[in-house]
PDB file of C-alpha atoms in Angstrom:
ATOM      1  CA  MET A   1      69.113 145.429 127.542  1.00 70.00           C
ATOM      2  CA  LEU A   2      72.652 146.577 127.520  1.00 81.00           C
ATOM      3  CA  GLY A   3      74.435 144.444 130.024  1.00 85.00           C
ATOM      4  CA  ASN A   4      76.689 141.385 129.753  1.00 90.00           C
ATOM      5  CA  ASN A   5      75.941 140.381 133.354  1.00 92.00           C
ATOM      6  CA  LEU A   6      72.095 140.198 133.190  1.00 92.00           C
ATOM      7  CA  PRO A   7      70.053 137.123 134.068  1.00 94.00           C
ATOM      8  CA  SER A   8      68.712 135.039 131.224  1.00 93.00           C
ATOM      9  CA  HIS A   9      65.388 136.040 129.712  1.00 92.00           C
ATOM     10  CA  ASN A  10      63.751 132.906 131.234  1.00 93.00           C
ATOM     11  CA  ASP A  11      65.188 133.802 134.647  1.00 93.00           C
ATOM     12  CA  VAL A  12      63.823 137.363 134.349  1.00 91.00           C
ATOM     13  CA  ILE A  13      60.380 136.015 133.454  1.00 91.00           C
ATOM     14  CA  GLN A  14      60.509 133.784 136.489  1.00 91.00           C
ATOM     15  CA  LEU A  15      61.526 136.775 138.628  1.00 89.00           C
ATOM     16  CA  TYR A  16      58.563 138.751 137.308  1.00 86.00           C
ATOM     17  CA  LYS A  17      56.234 135.912 138.068  1.00 86.00           C
ATOM     18  CA  SER A  18      57.687 135.376 141.550  1.00 83.00           C
ATOM     19  CA  ARG A  19      57.224 139.078 142.290  1.00 79.00           C
ATOM     20  CA  ASN A  20      53.741 139.258 140.792  1.00 78.00           C
ATOM     21  CA  ILE A  21      54.866 141.661 138.087  1.00 81.00           C
ATOM     22  CA  LYS A  22      51.996 141.714 135.578  1.00 82.00           C
ATOM     23  CA  ARG A  23      53.315 144.020 132.812  1.00 83.00           C
ATOM     24  CA  LEU A  24      56.510 145.138 131.184  1.00 86.00           C
ATOM     25  CA  ARG A  25      57.597 147.536 128.531  1.00 83.00           C
ATOM     26  CA  LEU A  26      60.134 146.678 125.842  1.00 85.00           C
ATOM     27  CA  TYR A  27      61.960 149.264 123.756  1.00 80.00           C
ATOM     28  CA  GLU A  28      62.448 146.890 120.825  1.00 82.00           C
ATOM     29  CA  PRO A  29      60.731 143.602 119.773  1.00 84.00           C
ATOM     30  CA  TYR A  30      63.452 141.332 121.133  1.00 86.00           C
ATOM     31  CA  HIS A  31      62.396 137.953 119.737  1.00 88.00           C
ATOM     32  CA  GLU A  32      64.161 135.973 122.468  1.00 90.00           C
ATOM     33  CA  VAL A  33      62.288 138.000 125.135  1.00 90.00           C
ATOM     34  CA  LEU A  34      58.977 137.627 123.346  1.00 91.00           C
ATOM     35  CA  HIS A  35      59.607 133.877 123.068  1.00 92.00           C
ATOM     36  CA  ALA A  36      60.378 133.694 126.864  1.00 92.00           C
ATOM     37  CA  LEU A  37      57.208 135.651 127.593  1.00 93.00           C
ATOM     38  CA  ARG A  38      55.000 133.213 125.610  1.00 93.00           C
ATOM     39  CA  GLY A  39      52.384 131.713 127.977  1.00 94.00           C
ATOM     40  CA  SER A  40      53.635 133.778 130.954  1.00 93.00           C
ATOM     41  CA  ASN A  41      50.429 135.933 131.181  1.00 91.00           C
ATOM     42  CA  ILE A  42      52.688 138.998 131.482  1.00 90.00           C
ATOM     43  CA  GLU A  43      51.330 141.926 129.417  1.00 86.00           C
ATOM     44  CA  VAL A  44      53.833 143.594 127.039  1.00 87.00           C
ATOM     45  CA  MET A  45      53.937 147.194 125.879  1.00 83.00           C
ATOM     46  CA  LEU A  46      56.269 147.949 122.995  1.00 80.00           C
ATOM     47  CA  GLY A  47      57.581 151.476 123.264  1.00 78.00           C
ATOM     48  CA  ILE A  48      58.379 153.881 120.445  1.00 77.00           C
ATOM     49  CA  PRO A  49      62.018 155.073 120.361  1.00 77.00           C
ATOM     50  CA  ASN A  50      62.328 158.768 121.204  1.00 78.00           C
ATOM     51  CA  SER A  51      63.810 159.476 117.829  1.00 84.00           C
ATOM     52  CA  ASP A  52      60.544 158.380 116.218  1.00 84.00           C
ATOM     53  CA  VAL A  53      58.117 160.307 118.416  1.00 79.00           C
ATOM     54  CA  LYS A  54      58.319 163.622 116.595  1.00 82.00           C
ATOM     55  CA  HIS A  55      57.718 161.986 113.194  1.00 83.00           C
ATOM     56  CA  ILE A  56      54.783 159.897 114.441  1.00 78.00           C
ATOM     57  CA  ALA A  57      53.220 162.847 116.257  1.00 75.00           C
ATOM     58  CA  SER A  58      53.449 165.139 113.242  1.00 79.00           C
ATOM     59  CA  SER A  59      52.242 162.567 110.715  1.00 76.00           C
ATOM     60  CA  GLY A  60      48.943 163.522 109.056  1.00 73.00           C
ATOM     61  CA  ASN A  61      48.194 159.865 108.718  1.00 73.00           C
ATOM     62  CA  MET A  62      48.293 159.461 112.502  1.00 67.00           C
ATOM     63  CA  GLN A  63      45.722 162.250 112.998  1.00 67.00           C
ATOM     64  CA  ASP A  64      43.459 160.727 110.310  1.00 73.00           C
ATOM     65  CA  ALA A  65      43.655 157.396 112.120  1.00 69.00           C
ATOM     66  CA  LEU A  66      42.789 158.954 115.448  1.00 63.00           C
ATOM     67  CA  ASP A  67      39.815 160.837 113.890  1.00 68.00           C
ATOM     68  CA  GLN A  68      38.403 157.562 112.548  1.00 68.00           C
ATOM     69  CA  ILE A  69      38.256 155.774 115.953  1.00 66.00           C
ATOM     70  CA  PRO A  70      34.655 154.699 116.528  1.00 64.00           C
ATOM     71  CA  GLY A  71      33.318 156.147 119.700  1.00 62.00           C
ATOM     72  CA  ARG A  72      36.417 158.207 120.205  1.00 59.00           C
ATOM     73  CA  PRO A  73      36.628 159.213 123.884  1.00 57.00           C
ATOM     74  CA  ASP A  74      36.485 162.794 124.990  1.00 59.00           C
ATOM     75  CA  GLN A  75      39.303 164.216 127.104  1.00 53.00           C
ATOM     76  CA  SER A  76      37.629 163.352 130.402  1.00 56.00           C
ATOM     77  CA  SER A  77      37.975 159.632 129.753  1.00 59.00           C
ATOM     78  CA  ILE A  78      41.650 159.670 128.730  1.00 58.00           C
ATOM     79  CA  ARG A  79      43.913 157.831 131.140  1.00 59.00           C
ATOM     80  CA  ILE A  80      47.228 159.375 132.181  1.00 53.00           C
ATOM     81  CA  VAL A  81      50.223 157.073 131.615  1.00 62.00           C
ATOM     82  CA  VAL A  82      53.715 157.902 132.793  1.00 56.00           C
ATOM     83  CA  SER A  83      55.611 155.997 130.165  1.00 64.00           C
ATOM     84  CA  GLU A  84      58.812 155.731 132.107  1.00 71.00           C
ATOM     85  CA  THR A  85      60.507 157.274 135.052  1.00 82.00           C
ATOM     86  CA  GLY A  86      63.334 156.510 137.439  1.00 86.00           C
ATOM     87  CA  TRP A  87      66.272 157.829 139.403  1.00 92.00           C
ATOM     88  CA  PRO A  88      69.794 156.547 139.209  1.00 95.00           C
ATOM     89  CA  SER A  89      71.410 155.058 142.314  1.00 96.00           C
ATOM     90  CA  ALA A  90      74.996 155.954 141.269  1.00 96.00           C
ATOM     91  CA  GLY A  91      77.017 157.569 138.531  1.00 95.00           C
ATOM     92  CA  GLY A  92      76.263 161.290 138.900  1.00 94.00           C
ATOM     93  CA  PHE A  93      75.480 164.225 141.162  1.00 94.00           C
ATOM     94  CA  GLY A  94      72.597 163.367 143.455  1.00 94.00           C
ATOM     95  CA  ALA A  95      72.570 159.762 142.201  1.00 96.00           C
ATOM     96  CA  THR A  96      72.560 157.752 145.432  1.00 96.00           C
ATOM     97  CA  THR A  97      70.652 154.744 146.623  1.00 95.00           C
ATOM     98  CA  ASP A  98      68.881 156.817 149.253  1.00 95.00           C
ATOM     99  CA  ASN A  99      67.797 159.455 146.732  1.00 96.00           C
ATOM    100  CA  ALA A 100      66.626 156.839 144.199  1.00 95.00           C
ATOM    101  CA  ALA A 101      64.618 154.998 146.887  1.00 93.00           C
ATOM    102  CA  THR A 102      63.012 158.286 148.083  1.00 93.00           C
ATOM    103  CA  TYR A 103      62.148 159.211 144.491  1.00 93.00           C
ATOM    104  CA  LEU A 104      60.571 155.836 143.822  1.00 91.00           C
ATOM    105  CA  ARG A 105      58.685 155.740 147.110  1.00 88.00           C
ATOM    106  CA  ASN A 106      57.195 159.197 146.501  1.00 89.00           C
ATOM    107  CA  LEU A 107      56.363 158.307 142.875  1.00 87.00           C
ATOM    108  CA  ILE A 108      54.535 155.111 144.011  1.00 85.00           C
ATOM    109  CA  GLN A 109      52.466 157.066 146.510  1.00 84.00           C
ATOM    110  CA  HIS A 110      51.643 159.712 143.906  1.00 85.00           C
ATOM    111  CA  ALA A 111      50.801 157.078 141.227  1.00 82.00           C
ATOM    112  CA  LYS A 112      48.327 155.425 143.566  1.00 83.00           C
ATOM    113  CA  THR A 113      46.237 158.593 144.057  1.00 84.00           C
ATOM    114  CA  GLY A 114      46.596 160.485 140.799  1.00 82.00           C
ATOM    115  CA  THR A 115      46.292 164.210 140.437  1.00 83.00           C
ATOM    116  CA  PRO A 116      43.814 166.678 142.038  1.00 87.00           C
ATOM    117  CA  ARG A 117      41.866 166.888 138.697  1.00 84.00           C
ATOM    118  CA  LYS A 118      42.064 163.131 138.049  1.00 81.00           C
ATOM    119  CA  PRO A 119      42.182 161.360 141.416  1.00 86.00           C
ATOM    120  CA  LEU A 120      42.687 157.876 139.840  1.00 82.00           C
ATOM    121  CA  PRO A 121      45.752 155.640 139.849  1.00 82.00           C
ATOM    122  CA  ILE A 122      48.283 156.598 137.182  1.00 80.00           C
ATOM    123  CA  GLU A 123      49.739 153.753 135.178  1.00 77.00           C
ATOM    124  CA  THR A 124      53.434 154.147 135.661  1.00 79.00           C
ATOM    125  CA  TYR A 125      56.452 152.265 134.203  1.00 80.00           C
ATOM    126  CA  LEU A 126      59.475 152.178 136.455  1.00 84.00           C
ATOM    127  CA  PHE A 127      62.773 152.461 134.620  1.00 85.00           C
ATOM    128  CA  ALA A 128      64.420 149.888 134.739  1.00 88.00           C
ATOM    129  CA  MET A 129      64.279 146.354 136.049  1.00 89.00           C
ATOM    130  CA  PHE A 130      68.125 145.888 136.200  1.00 93.00           C
ATOM    131  CA  ASP A 131      71.269 147.870 136.242  1.00 94.00           C
ATOM    132  CA  GLU A 132      72.872 147.538 132.861  1.00 92.00           C
ATOM    133  CA  ASN A 133      76.663 147.613 132.870  1.00 94.00           C
ATOM    134  CA  ASN A 134      77.226 148.297 129.130  1.00 94.00           C
ATOM    135  CA  LYS A 135      75.300 151.556 128.986  1.00 93.00           C
ATOM    136  CA  ASN A 136      76.978 154.915 128.717  1.00 92.00           C
ATOM    137  CA  PRO A 137      77.431 157.319 130.317  1.00 94.00           C
ATOM    138  CA  GLU A 138      78.043 155.938 133.798  1.00 95.00           C
ATOM    139  CA  LEU A 139      74.810 157.421 135.097  1.00 93.00           C
ATOM    140  CA  GLU A 140      72.747 155.321 132.650  1.00 93.00           C
ATOM    141  CA  LYS A 141      74.081 152.089 134.219  1.00 94.00           C
ATOM    142  CA  HIS A 142      72.322 152.582 137.600  1.00 96.00           C
ATOM    143  CA  PHE A 143      68.554 152.817 137.083  1.00 94.00           C
ATOM    144  CA  GLY A 144      67.691 149.190 137.989  1.00 93.00           C
ATOM    145  CA  LEU A 145      65.259 148.196 140.693  1.00 92.00           C
ATOM    146  CA  PHE A 146      67.319 145.034 140.934  1.00 92.00           C
ATOM    147  CA  SER A 147      71.001 144.215 140.698  1.00 93.00           C
ATOM    148  CA  PRO A 148      71.939 141.768 137.949  1.00 94.00           C
ATOM    149  CA  ASN A 149      72.043 139.000 140.608  1.00 94.00           C
ATOM    150  CA  LYS A 150      68.253 139.560 141.034  1.00 92.00           C
ATOM    151  CA  GLN A 151      68.542 141.054 144.487  1.00 92.00           C
ATOM    152  CA  PRO A 152      66.319 144.149 145.146  1.00 91.00           C
ATOM    153  CA  LYS A 153      68.210 147.439 145.541  1.00 93.00           C
ATOM    154  CA  TYR A 154      65.444 149.157 147.525  1.00 90.00           C
ATOM    155  CA  GLN A 155      62.797 148.482 150.042  1.00 83.00           C
ATOM    156  CA  LEU A 156      59.701 149.707 148.118  1.00 75.00           C
ATOM    157  CA  ASN A 157      56.152 149.364 149.356  1.00 65.00           C
ATOM    158  CA  PHE A 158      53.583 148.831 146.556  1.00 58.00           C
ATOM    159  CA  GLY A 159      50.576 148.801 148.867  1.00 52.00           C
ATOM    160  CA  THR A 160      50.065 145.191 149.941  1.00 48.00           C
ATOM    161  CA  SER A 161      53.707 144.090 149.817  1.00 43.00           C
ATOM    162  CA  ASP A 162      57.200 145.359 149.235  1.00 42.00           C
ATOM    163  CA  ILE A 163      59.827 144.854 146.536  1.00 47.00           C
ATOM    164  CA  SER A 164      61.764 142.396 148.703  1.00 38.00           C
ATOM    165  CA  ALA A 165      58.707 140.155 148.822  1.00 31.00           C
ATOM    166  CA  GLU A 166      56.708 141.072 145.752  1.00 31.00           C
ATOM    167  CA  THR A 167      57.142 143.760 143.107  1.00 35.00           C
ATOM    168  CA  ASN A 168      54.354 145.520 141.182  1.00 35.00           C
ATOM    169  CA  VAL A 169      51.059 144.555 142.732  1.00 31.00           C
ATOM    170  CA  THR A 170      48.564 145.214 139.959  1.00 31.00           C
ATOM    171  CA  THR A 171      46.302 147.329 142.110  1.00 29.00           C
ATOM    172  CA  SER A 172      49.017 149.907 142.334  1.00 32.00           C
ATOM    173  CA  SER A 173      49.193 150.150 138.473  1.00 36.00           C
ATOM    174  CA  LEU A 174      52.975 150.182 138.668  1.00 41.00           C
ATOM    175  CA  ILE A 175      54.846 148.349 135.954  1.00 46.00           C
ATOM    176  CA  SER A 176      58.550 147.502 135.659  1.00 49.00           C
ATOM    177  CA  GLU A 177      60.611 147.611 132.523  1.00 50.00           C
ATOM    178  CA  MET A 178      62.753 144.828 131.244  1.00 51.00           C
TER     179      MET A 178
END
């Protein structure tokens, strides 16, 4: 959360609730955010920083832990999760509001139906909830689904409603990031 113009944590939680957003992903355990989430019934996923992924994936302890899972599922029961994806609306070549909206609309349609081999909804985290004015380079500032004033940047249809009325209907398995 690298912006000095973002809504308060409590305002963001109220926006999530008003838009029926059921889940979010945090990149760090921000105590203020976790406190604001208390009692909200919003599910939280805590992500692993990219810099730690290689170490975790290559750790022998991690493989040992996976091998010890009782009733470990076979590959056919593993769910696909797109951990984060998005398209910037400004700040670089091809980064326009129209391109970002098209990318997100196509992603939402694809996430609802899955792949030919796994025709099930794909859990997908949209990056990010708000534009963040303190990020660098310029391109990184423009991934938000909402402007810092909480107004939607795109008209996105999540199946039973759109982002201007309700974001992230749970049946679509789409999740926003805070």
